[in-house]
Amino acid sequence: MRRRRLVPLLALSLTATLAPALATSTASAAPATAPTAAAPSAAGAAAGESALDRYVKQKPQWKRCPEPEAPPEILCATIQVPLDYRKPGGKRIEVAISRIKATGTGKRRGVLLSNPGGPGGPGLYLPLGMAQWLPAAAREKYDLIGFDPRGVGSSTPVTCGLKPEEEDWLRPYKPETFDDDVAWARTVARKCEQKAGAVLPHITTRNTARDMDLIRAVLGEKKLNYLGYSYGTYLGAVYTQLFPRRADRFVLDSAVDPEQAWRGMIQWWAWGAEPAFDRWTAWAAERSGTYGLGDTPKKVEAAFWDLVARAEKEPIDLDGQPVTGDDIRIGMRAAVFTPEYATESFVELRNAAAGKAVAPKKLDRFLRLVAPHAANRAAAAPADNMTASFWAVVCGDNSAAWPRNPESYRRDAIEDKGRYPIFGDFASSIKPCAFWDRSVERATKVNNKMGSLVVQNEWDSQTPLPSGQALHRQLKGSKMVTVRGGEGHGIYPSGNPCTDGAIDRYLLTGKLPAKDMTCRATEGSNEQVRQNREQDVFPGSPAPERAPDRF
């Protein structure tokens, strides 16, 4: 029987500081159109700025995008960026960018850059989705700009040469397999070092933010407007910290807490699942006549853990795919944030375990949740590109957050499996970051007064509500829109006039709400959020229903 959780885990809150040897947090350190690079001396700084000026003078060669089915209104180009901004005259890599031009004449506001999440998520085709849902007035004002972050997809992709089974990092703690898990984590870190050791240390959020500023400068813009989802909220927040005078209208949807990047954010998945699980058991119990899982939350809870135990002894056969008890915990961790979907999936799993016929469509999303990894959209990218770039950022943004002693992970996994039995051991057990090289720079401390709009669902499986609240506090000039009863990861667009309206007004006028807002989820808005991801409204993004191991 599941133990009750009384105190949420505040996982390893990290107080990070800016790296003084790298890009400064004020735009005044460089000309108005050039990104900032720092150097150890005045002469070095001048040389660094000169080298960056050469990057700024690039002229993007816009042409048809590599995706054969991409419509003609979206064009793509590649620009060069420094691998290491401390040495802008050194090795260069490419960043792929895309553009859909503003539709208006004489009404153009500037560019609206976007990021769909990750880390490791491609965003080159995100403007296609934005062109569908942005109001016509915004389409008149903004060129829509997408990009694959450095190391990702069409942007000089990184690889660790991992086998598919080595990409599967959702590993439960078991005493008999822990040594194997440690060996796996060490192998992944070793392969990444051997395959891309000269590049991976520079695939970081701070450097991607610098790339964003270089994109701004290359496009001839004085300021940057931005729409970022999930990991993209952290990327946007880091940009406002490094380049506050160049940030204009920033929408941050489903937010990451910078102080928890990244081990703490993964551990928050375990904490966040517990209240969502309780909400689900109550929901299913109220509908026991329909679903037959029990007429009290405790009975529903008992049914859940009974099926987990049975599947651990004898995996459930779903059209040739074995589903273990651990697989059920993985899938239900995210599913319980949407009670109706979780209940229907669980009923089908019980039917399958009993040898009864099942409705395959009701299990499609569940099976995607337990898939080991998502396929990369960019055909030219290595098969493990999303995983390699994911670890580069998650381990490299702040290596100090990751213990070096494997026994620390063992202890944490045991403790958190007791506190958060659905997912605690998955979140806290060993990761490749335990064996990763030390970060080349310190983590970013986000603490500025730049205006931005933080938008957050109450029931978000990847970035729990407290995460969005934390980012709001750190961005002291921000306003927050909270969707009570909102389910799912990623809000805009949802068809909810309250949330969509607040975002639209901000993008159109630049005016933030006078105070923080609370919207109520409307009939159909939660379903719209889910359909957005299932129908690939965010083209090229690692949507949670396809890749649960991303932000």
PDB file of C-alpha atoms in Angstrom, residues 266-439:
ATOM      1  CA  ILE A 266      13.828  15.827 -12.684  1.00  0.00           C
ATOM      2  CA  GLN A 267      13.213  15.069  -9.021  1.00  0.00           C
ATOM      3  CA  TRP A 268      10.245  17.427  -9.075  1.00  0.00           C
ATOM      4  CA  TRP A 269       8.587  15.045 -11.535  1.00  0.00           C
ATOM      5  CA  ALA A 270       8.400  12.579  -8.648  1.00  0.00           C
ATOM      6  CA  TRP A 271       7.061  15.123  -6.160  1.00  0.00           C
ATOM      7  CA  GLY A 272       4.497  16.493  -8.621  1.00  0.00           C
ATOM      8  CA  ALA A 273       3.109  13.058  -9.452  1.00  0.00           C
ATOM      9  CA  GLU A 274       1.953  12.403  -5.905  1.00  0.00           C
ATOM     10  CA  PRO A 275      -0.768  15.082  -5.537  1.00  0.00           C
ATOM     11  CA  ALA A 276      -1.805  14.353  -9.121  1.00  0.00           C
ATOM     12  CA  PHE A 277      -2.140  10.667  -8.213  1.00  0.00           C
ATOM     13  CA  ASP A 278      -4.355  11.551  -5.244  1.00  0.00           C
ATOM     14  CA  ARG A 279      -6.504  13.734  -7.476  1.00  0.00           C
ATOM     15  CA  TRP A 280      -6.818  10.869  -9.950  1.00  0.00           C
ATOM     16  CA  THR A 281      -7.849   8.270  -7.360  1.00  0.00           C
ATOM     17  CA  ALA A 282     -10.557  10.620  -6.066  1.00  0.00           C
ATOM     18  CA  TRP A 283     -11.780  11.278  -9.623  1.00  0.00           C
ATOM     19  CA  ALA A 284     -11.932   7.583 -10.502  1.00  0.00           C
ATOM     20  CA  ALA A 285     -13.657   6.709  -7.209  1.00  0.00           C
ATOM     21  CA  GLU A 286     -16.409   9.231  -7.906  1.00  0.00           C
ATOM     22  CA  ARG A 287     -17.022   7.378 -11.179  1.00  0.00           C
ATOM     23  CA  SER A 288     -16.756   3.840  -9.895  1.00  0.00           C
ATOM     24  CA  GLY A 289     -20.033   2.930 -11.573  1.00  0.00           C
ATOM     25  CA  THR A 290     -18.472   3.687 -14.944  1.00  0.00           C
ATOM     26  CA  TYR A 291     -14.946   2.385 -14.516  1.00  0.00           C
ATOM     27  CA  GLY A 292     -15.159  -0.150 -11.696  1.00  0.00           C
ATOM     28  CA  LEU A 293     -11.841   0.691 -10.038  1.00  0.00           C
ATOM     29  CA  GLY A 294     -13.310   1.160  -6.554  1.00  0.00           C
ATOM     30  CA  ASP A 295     -15.703   3.526  -4.849  1.00  0.00           C
ATOM     31  CA  THR A 296     -13.110   5.137  -2.578  1.00  0.00           C
ATOM     32  CA  PRO A 297      -9.698   6.656  -3.354  1.00  0.00           C
ATOM     33  CA  LYS A 298      -8.033   3.963  -1.231  1.00  0.00           C
ATOM     34  CA  LYS A 299      -9.637   1.219  -3.287  1.00  0.00           C
ATOM     35  CA  VAL A 300      -8.515   2.823  -6.530  1.00  0.00           C
ATOM     36  CA  GLU A 301      -5.044   3.188  -5.070  1.00  0.00           C
ATOM     37  CA  ALA A 302      -5.013  -0.471  -4.076  1.00  0.00           C
ATOM     38  CA  ALA A 303      -6.115  -1.471  -7.587  1.00  0.00           C
ATOM     39  CA  PHE A 304      -3.219   0.527  -9.042  1.00  0.00           C
ATOM     40  CA  TRP A 305      -0.546  -1.040  -6.893  1.00  0.00           C
ATOM     41  CA  ASP A 306      -2.045  -4.510  -7.315  1.00  0.00           C
ATOM     42  CA  LEU A 307      -1.679  -4.208 -11.094  1.00  0.00           C
ATOM     43  CA  VAL A 308       1.877  -2.879 -10.741  1.00  0.00           C
ATOM     44  CA  ALA A 309       2.805  -5.891  -8.608  1.00  0.00           C
ATOM     45  CA  ARG A 310       1.154  -8.346 -11.005  1.00  0.00           C
ATOM     46  CA  ALA A 311       2.888  -6.805 -14.024  1.00  0.00           C
ATOM     47  CA  GLU A 312       6.263  -7.006 -12.288  1.00  0.00           C
ATOM     48  CA  LYS A 313       5.777 -10.752 -11.859  1.00  0.00           C
ATOM     49  CA  GLU A 314       4.287 -11.276 -15.331  1.00  0.00           C
ATOM     50  CA  PRO A 315       4.482  -8.397 -17.829  1.00  0.00           C
ATOM     51  CA  ILE A 316       1.281  -7.464 -19.638  1.00  0.00           C
ATOM     52  CA  ASP A 317       1.310  -8.282 -23.354  1.00  0.00           C
ATOM     53  CA  LEU A 318       0.070  -5.309 -25.380  1.00  0.00           C
ATOM     54  CA  ASP A 319       0.190  -6.338 -29.024  1.00  0.00           C
ATOM     55  CA  GLY A 320       3.589  -7.913 -28.575  1.00  0.00           C
ATOM     56  CA  GLN A 321       4.994  -5.206 -26.325  1.00  0.00           C
ATOM     57  CA  PRO A 322       5.574  -6.336 -22.736  1.00  0.00           C
ATOM     58  CA  VAL A 323       4.543  -3.792 -20.100  1.00  0.00           C
ATOM     59  CA  THR A 324       6.082  -4.242 -16.655  1.00  0.00           C
ATOM     60  CA  GLY A 325       5.057  -2.751 -13.350  1.00  0.00           C
ATOM     61  CA  ASP A 326       7.832  -0.192 -13.746  1.00  0.00           C
ATOM     62  CA  ASP A 327       6.454   0.692 -17.180  1.00  0.00           C
ATOM     63  CA  ILE A 328       3.069   1.302 -15.587  1.00  0.00           C
ATOM     64  CA  ARG A 329       4.675   3.652 -13.071  1.00  0.00           C
ATOM     65  CA  ILE A 330       6.431   5.542 -15.889  1.00  0.00           C
ATOM     66  CA  GLY A 331       3.299   5.923 -17.976  1.00  0.00           C
ATOM     67  CA  MET A 332       0.935   6.723 -15.131  1.00  0.00           C
ATOM     68  CA  ARG A 333       3.284   9.345 -13.686  1.00  0.00           C
ATOM     69  CA  ALA A 334       2.385  11.673 -16.541  1.00  0.00           C
ATOM     70  CA  ALA A 335      -1.077  10.255 -17.254  1.00  0.00           C
ATOM     71  CA  VAL A 336      -2.538  10.971 -13.801  1.00  0.00           C
ATOM     72  CA  PHE A 337      -2.358  14.702 -14.473  1.00  0.00           C
ATOM     73  CA  THR A 338      -5.326  14.091 -16.786  1.00  0.00           C
ATOM     74  CA  PRO A 339      -7.678  11.892 -14.723  1.00  0.00           C
ATOM     75  CA  GLU A 340     -10.020  10.806 -17.515  1.00  0.00           C
ATOM     76  CA  TYR A 341      -7.181   9.740 -19.774  1.00  0.00           C
ATOM     77  CA  ALA A 342      -5.394   7.999 -16.881  1.00  0.00           C
ATOM     78  CA  THR A 343      -8.526   6.099 -15.911  1.00  0.00           C
ATOM     79  CA  GLU A 344      -9.272   4.912 -19.430  1.00  0.00           C
ATOM     80  CA  SER A 345      -5.670   3.788 -19.907  1.00  0.00           C
ATOM     81  CA  PHE A 346      -5.584   1.987 -16.588  1.00  0.00           C
ATOM     82  CA  VAL A 347      -8.851   0.156 -17.304  1.00  0.00           C
ATOM     83  CA  GLU A 348      -7.441  -1.055 -20.616  1.00  0.00           C
ATOM     84  CA  LEU A 349      -4.250  -2.230 -18.886  1.00  0.00           C
ATOM     85  CA  ARG A 350      -6.330  -4.204 -16.375  1.00  0.00           C
ATOM     86  CA  ASN A 351      -8.344  -5.728 -19.196  1.00  0.00           C
ATOM     87  CA  ALA A 352      -5.175  -6.742 -21.013  1.00  0.00           C
ATOM     88  CA  ALA A 353      -3.745  -8.283 -17.842  1.00  0.00           C
ATOM     89  CA  ALA A 354      -6.958 -10.292 -17.466  1.00  0.00           C
ATOM     90  CA  GLY A 355      -6.774 -11.519 -21.049  1.00  0.00           C
ATOM     91  CA  LYS A 356      -9.701  -9.403 -22.202  1.00  0.00           C
ATOM     92  CA  ALA A 357      -9.975  -7.457 -25.441  1.00  0.00           C
ATOM     93  CA  VAL A 358      -8.643  -3.910 -25.311  1.00  0.00           C
ATOM     94  CA  ALA A 359      -9.245  -0.707 -27.252  1.00  0.00           C
ATOM     95  CA  PRO A 360      -5.820   0.015 -28.819  1.00  0.00           C
ATOM     96  CA  LYS A 361      -6.506   3.708 -29.436  1.00  0.00           C
ATOM     97  CA  LYS A 362      -7.062   4.278 -25.734  1.00  0.00           C
ATOM     98  CA  LEU A 363      -3.578   2.935 -25.066  1.00  0.00           C
ATOM     99  CA  ASP A 364      -1.707   4.691 -27.864  1.00  0.00           C
ATOM    100  CA  ARG A 365      -0.739   7.668 -25.720  1.00  0.00           C
ATOM    101  CA  PHE A 366       0.156   5.472 -22.779  1.00  0.00           C
ATOM    102  CA  LEU A 367       2.506   3.387 -24.896  1.00  0.00           C
ATOM    103  CA  ARG A 368       4.185   6.547 -26.185  1.00  0.00           C
ATOM    104  CA  LEU A 369       4.744   7.610 -22.585  1.00  0.00           C
ATOM    105  CA  VAL A 370       6.731   4.452 -21.841  1.00  0.00           C
ATOM    106  CA  ALA A 371       8.665   4.490 -25.142  1.00  0.00           C
ATOM    107  CA  PRO A 372      12.415   4.678 -24.417  1.00  0.00           C
ATOM    108  CA  HIS A 373      13.061   7.701 -26.608  1.00  0.00           C
ATOM    109  CA  ALA A 374      11.578   9.789 -29.390  1.00  0.00           C
ATOM    110  CA  ALA A 375      12.750   9.734 -32.980  1.00  0.00           C
ATOM    111  CA  ASN A 376      14.610  12.831 -34.130  1.00  0.00           C
ATOM    112  CA  ARG A 377      12.691  14.831 -36.696  1.00  0.00           C
ATOM    113  CA  ALA A 378      15.774  16.016 -38.575  1.00  0.00           C
ATOM    114  CA  ALA A 379      16.613  13.235 -41.011  1.00  0.00           C
ATOM    115  CA  ALA A 380      20.236  14.326 -41.278  1.00  0.00           C
ATOM    116  CA  ALA A 381      20.831  14.229 -37.516  1.00  0.00           C
ATOM    117  CA  PRO A 382      22.382  11.190 -35.802  1.00  0.00           C
ATOM    118  CA  ALA A 383      19.879   8.815 -34.248  1.00  0.00           C
ATOM    119  CA  ASP A 384      20.928   9.702 -30.692  1.00  0.00           C
ATOM    120  CA  ASN A 385      21.103  13.453 -31.314  1.00  0.00           C
ATOM    121  CA  MET A 386      18.245  14.436 -28.989  1.00  0.00           C
ATOM    122  CA  THR A 387      19.665  12.292 -26.196  1.00  0.00           C
ATOM    123  CA  ALA A 388      23.238  13.519 -26.670  1.00  0.00           C
ATOM    124  CA  SER A 389      22.215  17.169 -26.662  1.00  0.00           C
ATOM    125  CA  PHE A 390      19.869  16.539 -23.725  1.00  0.00           C
ATOM    126  CA  TRP A 391      22.696  15.226 -21.559  1.00  0.00           C
ATOM    127  CA  ALA A 392      25.049  17.958 -22.741  1.00  0.00           C
ATOM    128  CA  VAL A 393      22.708  20.607 -21.324  1.00  0.00           C
ATOM    129  CA  VAL A 394      21.355  18.726 -18.309  1.00  0.00           C
ATOM    130  CA  CYS A 395      24.837  17.719 -17.146  1.00  0.00           C
ATOM    131  CA  GLY A 396      26.794  20.706 -18.437  1.00  0.00           C
ATOM    132  CA  ASP A 397      24.646  23.644 -17.332  1.00  0.00           C
ATOM    133  CA  ASN A 398      25.509  22.991 -13.696  1.00  0.00           C
ATOM    134  CA  SER A 399      27.660  19.955 -13.004  1.00  0.00           C
ATOM    135  CA  ALA A 400      27.894  20.935  -9.333  1.00  0.00           C
ATOM    136  CA  ALA A 401      24.265  19.874  -8.900  1.00  0.00           C
ATOM    137  CA  TRP A 402      25.170  16.241  -9.597  1.00  0.00           C
ATOM    138  CA  PRO A 403      26.849  14.145  -6.873  1.00  0.00           C
ATOM    139  CA  ARG A 404      29.967  12.258  -7.943  1.00  0.00           C
ATOM    140  CA  ASN A 405      29.607   9.277  -5.620  1.00  0.00           C
ATOM    141  CA  PRO A 406      27.240   6.585  -6.973  1.00  0.00           C
ATOM    142  CA  GLU A 407      26.291   5.684  -3.417  1.00  0.00           C
ATOM    143  CA  SER A 408      24.682   9.119  -3.056  1.00  0.00           C
ATOM    144  CA  TYR A 409      22.308   8.174  -5.848  1.00  0.00           C
ATOM    145  CA  ARG A 410      21.574   4.836  -4.250  1.00  0.00           C
ATOM    146  CA  ARG A 411      20.640   6.503  -0.968  1.00  0.00           C
ATOM    147  CA  ASP A 412      18.519   9.153  -2.677  1.00  0.00           C
ATOM    148  CA  ALA A 413      16.719   6.594  -4.834  1.00  0.00           C
ATOM    149  CA  ILE A 414      15.827   4.438  -1.831  1.00  0.00           C
ATOM    150  CA  GLU A 415      14.649   7.422   0.191  1.00  0.00           C
ATOM    151  CA  ASP A 416      12.645   8.969  -2.631  1.00  0.00           C
ATOM    152  CA  LYS A 417      11.035   5.685  -3.622  1.00  0.00           C
ATOM    153  CA  GLY A 418       9.632   5.658  -0.104  1.00  0.00           C
ATOM    154  CA  ARG A 419       8.522   9.294  -0.243  1.00  0.00           C
ATOM    155  CA  TYR A 420       7.275   9.278  -3.823  1.00  0.00           C
ATOM    156  CA  PRO A 421       6.619   5.660  -4.770  1.00  0.00           C
ATOM    157  CA  ILE A 422       5.281   6.352  -8.250  1.00  0.00           C
ATOM    158  CA  PHE A 423       8.472   7.861  -9.638  1.00  0.00           C
ATOM    159  CA  GLY A 424      10.896   8.737  -6.833  1.00  0.00           C
ATOM    160  CA  ASP A 425      13.501   6.106  -7.650  1.00  0.00           C
ATOM    161  CA  PHE A 426      13.402   6.870 -11.388  1.00  0.00           C
ATOM    162  CA  ALA A 427      14.045  10.553 -10.701  1.00  0.00           C
ATOM    163  CA  SER A 428      16.818  10.199  -8.124  1.00  0.00           C
ATOM    164  CA  SER A 429      18.772   7.171  -9.301  1.00  0.00           C
ATOM    165  CA  ILE A 430      22.098   7.318 -11.127  1.00  0.00           C
ATOM    166  CA  LYS A 431      22.465   9.466 -14.275  1.00  0.00           C
ATOM    167  CA  PRO A 432      25.396   9.993 -16.680  1.00  0.00           C
ATOM    168  CA  CYS A 433      25.923  13.418 -15.100  1.00  0.00           C
ATOM    169  CA  ALA A 434      27.615  11.659 -12.177  1.00  0.00           C
ATOM    170  CA  PHE A 435      30.559  11.004 -14.504  1.00  0.00           C
ATOM    171  CA  TRP A 436      30.355  14.125 -16.674  1.00  0.00           C
ATOM    172  CA  ASP A 437      33.219  16.561 -16.946  1.00  0.00           C
ATOM    173  CA  ARG A 438      32.900  19.683 -14.831  1.00  0.00           C
ATOM    174  CA  SER A 439      30.983  22.568 -16.350  1.00  0.00           C
TER     175      SER A 439
END
